[in-house]
Coordinates of N, CA and C in Angstrom, one line a residue:
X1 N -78.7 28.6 99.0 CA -77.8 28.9 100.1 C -76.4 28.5 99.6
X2 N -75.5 29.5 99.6 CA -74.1 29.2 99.2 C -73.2 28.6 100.9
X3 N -72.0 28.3 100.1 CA -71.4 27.3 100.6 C -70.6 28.0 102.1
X4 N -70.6 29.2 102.2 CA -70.2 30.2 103.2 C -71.7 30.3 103.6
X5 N -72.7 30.3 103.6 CA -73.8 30.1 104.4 C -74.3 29.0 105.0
X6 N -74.0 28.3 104.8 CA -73.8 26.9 105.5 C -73.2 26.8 106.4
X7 N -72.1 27.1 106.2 CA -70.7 26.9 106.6 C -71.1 28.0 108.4
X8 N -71.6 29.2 107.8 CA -72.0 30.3 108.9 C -72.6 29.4 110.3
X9 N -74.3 28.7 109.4 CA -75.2 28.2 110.2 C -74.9 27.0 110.9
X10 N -73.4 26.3 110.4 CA -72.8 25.4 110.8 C -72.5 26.0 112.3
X11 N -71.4 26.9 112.3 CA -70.9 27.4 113.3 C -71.3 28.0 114.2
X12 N -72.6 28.9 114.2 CA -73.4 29.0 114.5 C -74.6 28.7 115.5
X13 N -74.4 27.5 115.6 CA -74.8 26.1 116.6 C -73.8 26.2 117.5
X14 N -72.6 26.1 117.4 CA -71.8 25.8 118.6 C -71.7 27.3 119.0
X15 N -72.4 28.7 119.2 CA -72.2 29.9 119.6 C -72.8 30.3 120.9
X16 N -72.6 29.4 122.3 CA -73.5 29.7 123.2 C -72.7 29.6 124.2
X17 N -71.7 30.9 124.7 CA -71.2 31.5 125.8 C -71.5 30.7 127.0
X18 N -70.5 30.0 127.5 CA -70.8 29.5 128.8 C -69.3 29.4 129.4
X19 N -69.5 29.5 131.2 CA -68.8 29.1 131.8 C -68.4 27.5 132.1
X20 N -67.5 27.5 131.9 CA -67.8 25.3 132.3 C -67.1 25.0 133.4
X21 N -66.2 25.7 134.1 CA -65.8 25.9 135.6 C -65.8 27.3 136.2
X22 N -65.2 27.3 137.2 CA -64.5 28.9 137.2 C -63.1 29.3 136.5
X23 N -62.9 28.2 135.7 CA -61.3 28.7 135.5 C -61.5 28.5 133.7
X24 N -62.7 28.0 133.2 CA -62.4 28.0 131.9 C -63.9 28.1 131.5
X25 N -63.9 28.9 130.2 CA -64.8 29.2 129.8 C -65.1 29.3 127.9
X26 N -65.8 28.8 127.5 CA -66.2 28.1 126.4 C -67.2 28.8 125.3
X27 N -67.1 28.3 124.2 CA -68.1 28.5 122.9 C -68.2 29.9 122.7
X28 N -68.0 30.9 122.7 CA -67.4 32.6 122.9 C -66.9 32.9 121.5
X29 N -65.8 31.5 120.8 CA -65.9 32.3 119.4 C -66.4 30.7 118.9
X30 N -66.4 30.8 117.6 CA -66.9 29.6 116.8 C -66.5 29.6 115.5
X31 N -66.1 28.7 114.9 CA -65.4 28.0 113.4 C -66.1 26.9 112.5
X32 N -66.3 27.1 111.5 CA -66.4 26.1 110.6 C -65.5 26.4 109.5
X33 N -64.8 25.2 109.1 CA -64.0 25.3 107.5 C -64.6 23.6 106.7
X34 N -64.4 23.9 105.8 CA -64.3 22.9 105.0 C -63.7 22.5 104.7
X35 N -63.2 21.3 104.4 CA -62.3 20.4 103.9 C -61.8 20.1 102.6
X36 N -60.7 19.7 102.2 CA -60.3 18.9 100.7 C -61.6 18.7 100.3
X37 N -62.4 17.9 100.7 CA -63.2 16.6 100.7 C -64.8 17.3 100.4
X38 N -64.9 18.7 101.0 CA -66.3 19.4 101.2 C -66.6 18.9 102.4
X39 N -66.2 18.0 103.2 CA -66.9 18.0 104.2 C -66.8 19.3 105.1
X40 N -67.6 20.0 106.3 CA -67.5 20.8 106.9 C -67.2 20.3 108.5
X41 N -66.3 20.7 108.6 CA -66.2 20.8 110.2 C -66.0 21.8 111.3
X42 N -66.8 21.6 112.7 CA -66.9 22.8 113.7 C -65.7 23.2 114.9
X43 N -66.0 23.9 115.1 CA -64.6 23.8 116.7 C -65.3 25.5 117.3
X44 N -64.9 25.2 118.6 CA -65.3 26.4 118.9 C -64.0 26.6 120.4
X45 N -64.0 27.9 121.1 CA -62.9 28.4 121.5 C -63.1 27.6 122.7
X46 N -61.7 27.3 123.3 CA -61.9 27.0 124.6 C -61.1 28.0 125.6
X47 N -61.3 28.7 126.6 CA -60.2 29.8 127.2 C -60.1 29.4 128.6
X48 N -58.9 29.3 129.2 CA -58.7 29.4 130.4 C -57.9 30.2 131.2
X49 N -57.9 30.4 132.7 CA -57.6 31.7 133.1 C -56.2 31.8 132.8
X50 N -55.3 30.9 132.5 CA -53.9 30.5 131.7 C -53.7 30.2 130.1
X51 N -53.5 32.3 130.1 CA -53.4 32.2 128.2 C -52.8 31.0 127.9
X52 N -51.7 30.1 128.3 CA -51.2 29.3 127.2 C -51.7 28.1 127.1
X53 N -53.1 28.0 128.1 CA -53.9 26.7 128.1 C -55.1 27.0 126.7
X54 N -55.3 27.8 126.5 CA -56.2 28.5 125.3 C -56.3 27.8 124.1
X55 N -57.5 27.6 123.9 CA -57.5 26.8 122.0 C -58.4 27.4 121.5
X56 N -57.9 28.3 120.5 CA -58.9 28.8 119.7 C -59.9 28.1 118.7
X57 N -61.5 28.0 118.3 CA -61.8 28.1 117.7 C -61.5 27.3 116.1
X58 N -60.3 28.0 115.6 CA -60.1 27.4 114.5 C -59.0 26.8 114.6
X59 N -58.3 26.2 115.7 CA -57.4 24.9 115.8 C -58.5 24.1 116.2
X60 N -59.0 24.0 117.0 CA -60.0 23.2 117.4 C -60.9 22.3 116.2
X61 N -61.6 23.4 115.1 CA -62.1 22.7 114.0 C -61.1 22.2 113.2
X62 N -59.9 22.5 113.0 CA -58.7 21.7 112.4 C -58.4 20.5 112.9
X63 N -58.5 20.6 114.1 CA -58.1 19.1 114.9 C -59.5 18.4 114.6
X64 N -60.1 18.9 115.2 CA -61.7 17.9 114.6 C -61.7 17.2 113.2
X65 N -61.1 18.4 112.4 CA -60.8 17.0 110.7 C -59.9 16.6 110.7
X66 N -58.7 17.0 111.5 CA -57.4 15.4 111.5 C -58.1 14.4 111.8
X67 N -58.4 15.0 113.6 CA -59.0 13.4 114.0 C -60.4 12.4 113.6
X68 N -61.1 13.2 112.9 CA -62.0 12.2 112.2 C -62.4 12.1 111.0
X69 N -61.0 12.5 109.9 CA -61.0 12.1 109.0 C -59.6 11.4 108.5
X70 N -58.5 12.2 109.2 CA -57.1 12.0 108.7 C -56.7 13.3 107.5
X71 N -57.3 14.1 107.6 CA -57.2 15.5 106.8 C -56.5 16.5 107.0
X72 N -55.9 17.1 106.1 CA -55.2 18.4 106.6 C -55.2 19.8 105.7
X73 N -55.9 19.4 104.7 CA -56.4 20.4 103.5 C -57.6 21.3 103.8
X74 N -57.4 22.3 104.1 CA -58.8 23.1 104.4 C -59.0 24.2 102.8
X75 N -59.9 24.2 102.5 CA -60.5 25.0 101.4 C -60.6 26.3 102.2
X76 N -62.0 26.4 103.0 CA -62.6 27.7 103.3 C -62.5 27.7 104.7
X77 N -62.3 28.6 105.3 CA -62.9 28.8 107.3 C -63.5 30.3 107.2
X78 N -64.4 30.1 108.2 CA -65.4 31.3 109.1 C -64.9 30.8 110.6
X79 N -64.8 32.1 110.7 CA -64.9 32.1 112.6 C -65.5 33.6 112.9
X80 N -65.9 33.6 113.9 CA -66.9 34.3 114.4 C -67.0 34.8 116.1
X81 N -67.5 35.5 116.4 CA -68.0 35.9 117.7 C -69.8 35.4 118.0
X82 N -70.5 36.6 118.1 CA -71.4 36.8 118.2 C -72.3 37.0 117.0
X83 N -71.7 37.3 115.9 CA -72.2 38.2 114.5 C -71.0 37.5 113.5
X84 N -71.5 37.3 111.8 CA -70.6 37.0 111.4 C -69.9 38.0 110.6
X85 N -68.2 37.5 110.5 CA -67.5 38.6 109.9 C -68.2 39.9 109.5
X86 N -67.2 40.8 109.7 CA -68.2 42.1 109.3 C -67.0 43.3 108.7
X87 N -65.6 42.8 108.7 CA -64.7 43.3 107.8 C -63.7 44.3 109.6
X88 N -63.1 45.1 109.2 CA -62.4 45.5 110.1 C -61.6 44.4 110.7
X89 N -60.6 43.2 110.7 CA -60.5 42.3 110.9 C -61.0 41.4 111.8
X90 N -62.1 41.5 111.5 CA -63.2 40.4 112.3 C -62.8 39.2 111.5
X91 N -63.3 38.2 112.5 CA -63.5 36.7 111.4 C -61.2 36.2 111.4
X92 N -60.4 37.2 111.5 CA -59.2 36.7 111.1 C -58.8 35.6 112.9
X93 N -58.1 34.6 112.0 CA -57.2 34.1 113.1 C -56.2 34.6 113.5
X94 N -55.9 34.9 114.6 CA -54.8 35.0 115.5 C -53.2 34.3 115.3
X95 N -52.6 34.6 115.4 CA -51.0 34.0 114.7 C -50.7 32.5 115.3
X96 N -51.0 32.4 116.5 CA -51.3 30.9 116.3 C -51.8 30.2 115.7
X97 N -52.9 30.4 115.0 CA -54.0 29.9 114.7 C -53.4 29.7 113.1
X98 N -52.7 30.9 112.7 CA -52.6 30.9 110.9 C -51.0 29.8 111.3
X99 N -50.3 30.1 112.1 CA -49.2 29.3 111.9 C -49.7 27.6 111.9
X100 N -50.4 27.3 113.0 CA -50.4 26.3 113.2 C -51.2 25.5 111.4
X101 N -52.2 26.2 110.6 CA -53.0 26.0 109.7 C -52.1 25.7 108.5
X102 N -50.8 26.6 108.3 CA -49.5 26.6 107.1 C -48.8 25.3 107.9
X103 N -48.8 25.0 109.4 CA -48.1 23.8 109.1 C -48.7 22.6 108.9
X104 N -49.9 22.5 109.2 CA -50.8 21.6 108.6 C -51.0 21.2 107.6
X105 N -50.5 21.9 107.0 CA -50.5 21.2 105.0 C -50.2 22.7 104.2
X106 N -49.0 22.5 103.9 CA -48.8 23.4 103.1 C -49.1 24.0 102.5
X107 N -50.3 23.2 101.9 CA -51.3 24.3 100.3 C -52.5 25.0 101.5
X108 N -52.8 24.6 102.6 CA -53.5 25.6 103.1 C -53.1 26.9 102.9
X109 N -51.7 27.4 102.7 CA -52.0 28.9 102.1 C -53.2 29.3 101.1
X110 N -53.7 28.8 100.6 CA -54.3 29.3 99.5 C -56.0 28.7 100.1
X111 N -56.4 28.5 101.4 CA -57.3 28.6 101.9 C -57.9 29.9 101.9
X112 N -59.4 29.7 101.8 CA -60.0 31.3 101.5 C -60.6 31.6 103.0
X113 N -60.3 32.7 104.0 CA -61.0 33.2 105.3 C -61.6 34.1 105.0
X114 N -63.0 33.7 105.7 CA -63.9 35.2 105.6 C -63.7 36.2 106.4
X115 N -63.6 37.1 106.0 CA -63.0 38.5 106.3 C -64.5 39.4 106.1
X116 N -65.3 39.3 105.3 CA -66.8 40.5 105.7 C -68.2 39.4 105.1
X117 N -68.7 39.0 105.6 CA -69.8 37.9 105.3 C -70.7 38.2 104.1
X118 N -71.3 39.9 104.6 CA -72.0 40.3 103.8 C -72.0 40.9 102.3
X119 N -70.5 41.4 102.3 CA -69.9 41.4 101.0 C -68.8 40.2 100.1
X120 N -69.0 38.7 101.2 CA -68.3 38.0 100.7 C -67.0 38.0 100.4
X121 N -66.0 39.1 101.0 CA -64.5 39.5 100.8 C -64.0 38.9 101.7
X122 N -63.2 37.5 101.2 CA -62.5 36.8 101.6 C -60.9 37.4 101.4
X123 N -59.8 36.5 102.4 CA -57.9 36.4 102.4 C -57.9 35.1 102.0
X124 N -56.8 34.9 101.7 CA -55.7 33.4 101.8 C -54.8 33.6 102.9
X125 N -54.5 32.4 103.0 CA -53.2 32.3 104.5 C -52.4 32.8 104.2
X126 N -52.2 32.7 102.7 CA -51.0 33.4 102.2 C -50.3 34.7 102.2
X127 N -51.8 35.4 101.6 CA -51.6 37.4 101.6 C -51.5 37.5 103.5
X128 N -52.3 37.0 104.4 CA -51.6 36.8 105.8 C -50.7 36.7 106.0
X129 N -49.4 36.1 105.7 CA -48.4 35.6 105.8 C -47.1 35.4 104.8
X130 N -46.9 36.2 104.1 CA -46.2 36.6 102.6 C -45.0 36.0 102.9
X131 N -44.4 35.7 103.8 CA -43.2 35.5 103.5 C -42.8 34.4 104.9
X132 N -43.5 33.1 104.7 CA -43.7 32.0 106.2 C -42.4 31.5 105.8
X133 N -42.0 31.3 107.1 CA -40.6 30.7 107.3 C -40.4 29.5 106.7
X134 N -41.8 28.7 106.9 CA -41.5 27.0 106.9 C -41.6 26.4 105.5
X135 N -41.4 27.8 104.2 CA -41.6 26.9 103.2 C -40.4 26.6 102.7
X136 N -39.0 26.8 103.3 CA -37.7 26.3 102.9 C -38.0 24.8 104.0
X137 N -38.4 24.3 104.7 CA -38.4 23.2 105.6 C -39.7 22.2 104.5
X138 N -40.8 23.3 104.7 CA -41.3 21.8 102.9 C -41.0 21.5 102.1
X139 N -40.1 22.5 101.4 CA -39.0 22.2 99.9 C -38.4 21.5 100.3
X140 N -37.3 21.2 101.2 CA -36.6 20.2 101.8 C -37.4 18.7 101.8
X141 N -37.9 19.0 103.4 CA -38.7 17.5 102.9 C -39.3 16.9 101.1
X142 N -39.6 17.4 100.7 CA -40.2 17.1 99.4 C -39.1 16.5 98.2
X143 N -38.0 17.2 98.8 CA -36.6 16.8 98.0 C -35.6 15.9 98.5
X144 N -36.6 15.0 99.6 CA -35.8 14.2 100.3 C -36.8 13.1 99.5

């Protein structure tokens, strides 16, 4: 079992569609990434009837390894629906979702997203995002 299959059957687990009030409704998509470290961590979507109350999936597993490791380096992520990646831009995060990931540690660009499971054709944050605003604001810092 490779490391993107794990990673699937990780996510996988948390895939069980539920209402949890009438105003918000849960586990609909699902995430695992891995860490600097290999460890793997899950998150799964949370939606409410107020788009800007919404957390996707793969902020959710990001915050899951800040807050229980102190981490901000992610290697690999899968996110998913129902079925894993299957190419057509399935499996991609949503522009919140990649912004929020580039500001969480800069070398996350070069994090691999599964983009088709069964042919294993992964992106980086990077080819996503060619030209991110915020890397004149990390050269700065870094040169301070």
């Amino acid at each position: 079992m490779d490391i993107w299959e794990i990673m699937y059957e990780k996510a996988k687990v948390q895939y069980h569609p539920e209402q949890v009030t009438p105003f918000i409704y849960a586990h609909n998509v699902v995430c695992a990434l891995e860490a600097d470290n290999g460890e793997i961590y899950t998150g799964f979507c949370i939606e409410s009837c107020s788009g800007v109350l919404n957390l996707c999936a793969e902020r959710v597993a990001a915050i899951n390894m800040y807050s229980l490791s102190g981490q901000t380096k992610i290697k690999r992520l899968i996110a998913f629906r129902d079925n894993a990646p299957n190419g057509g831009g399935s499996g991609m995060p949503c522009g919140a979702c990649r912004e929020f990931l580039y500001q969480l540690n800069e070398e996350n660009e070069n994090m691999e997203i599964m983009v088709d499971f069964e042919k294993r054709e992964i992106v980086t944050l990077k080819e996503l995002m060619p030209n991110w605003w915020g890397k004149e604001r990390y050269a700065e810092s870094r040169a301070k």
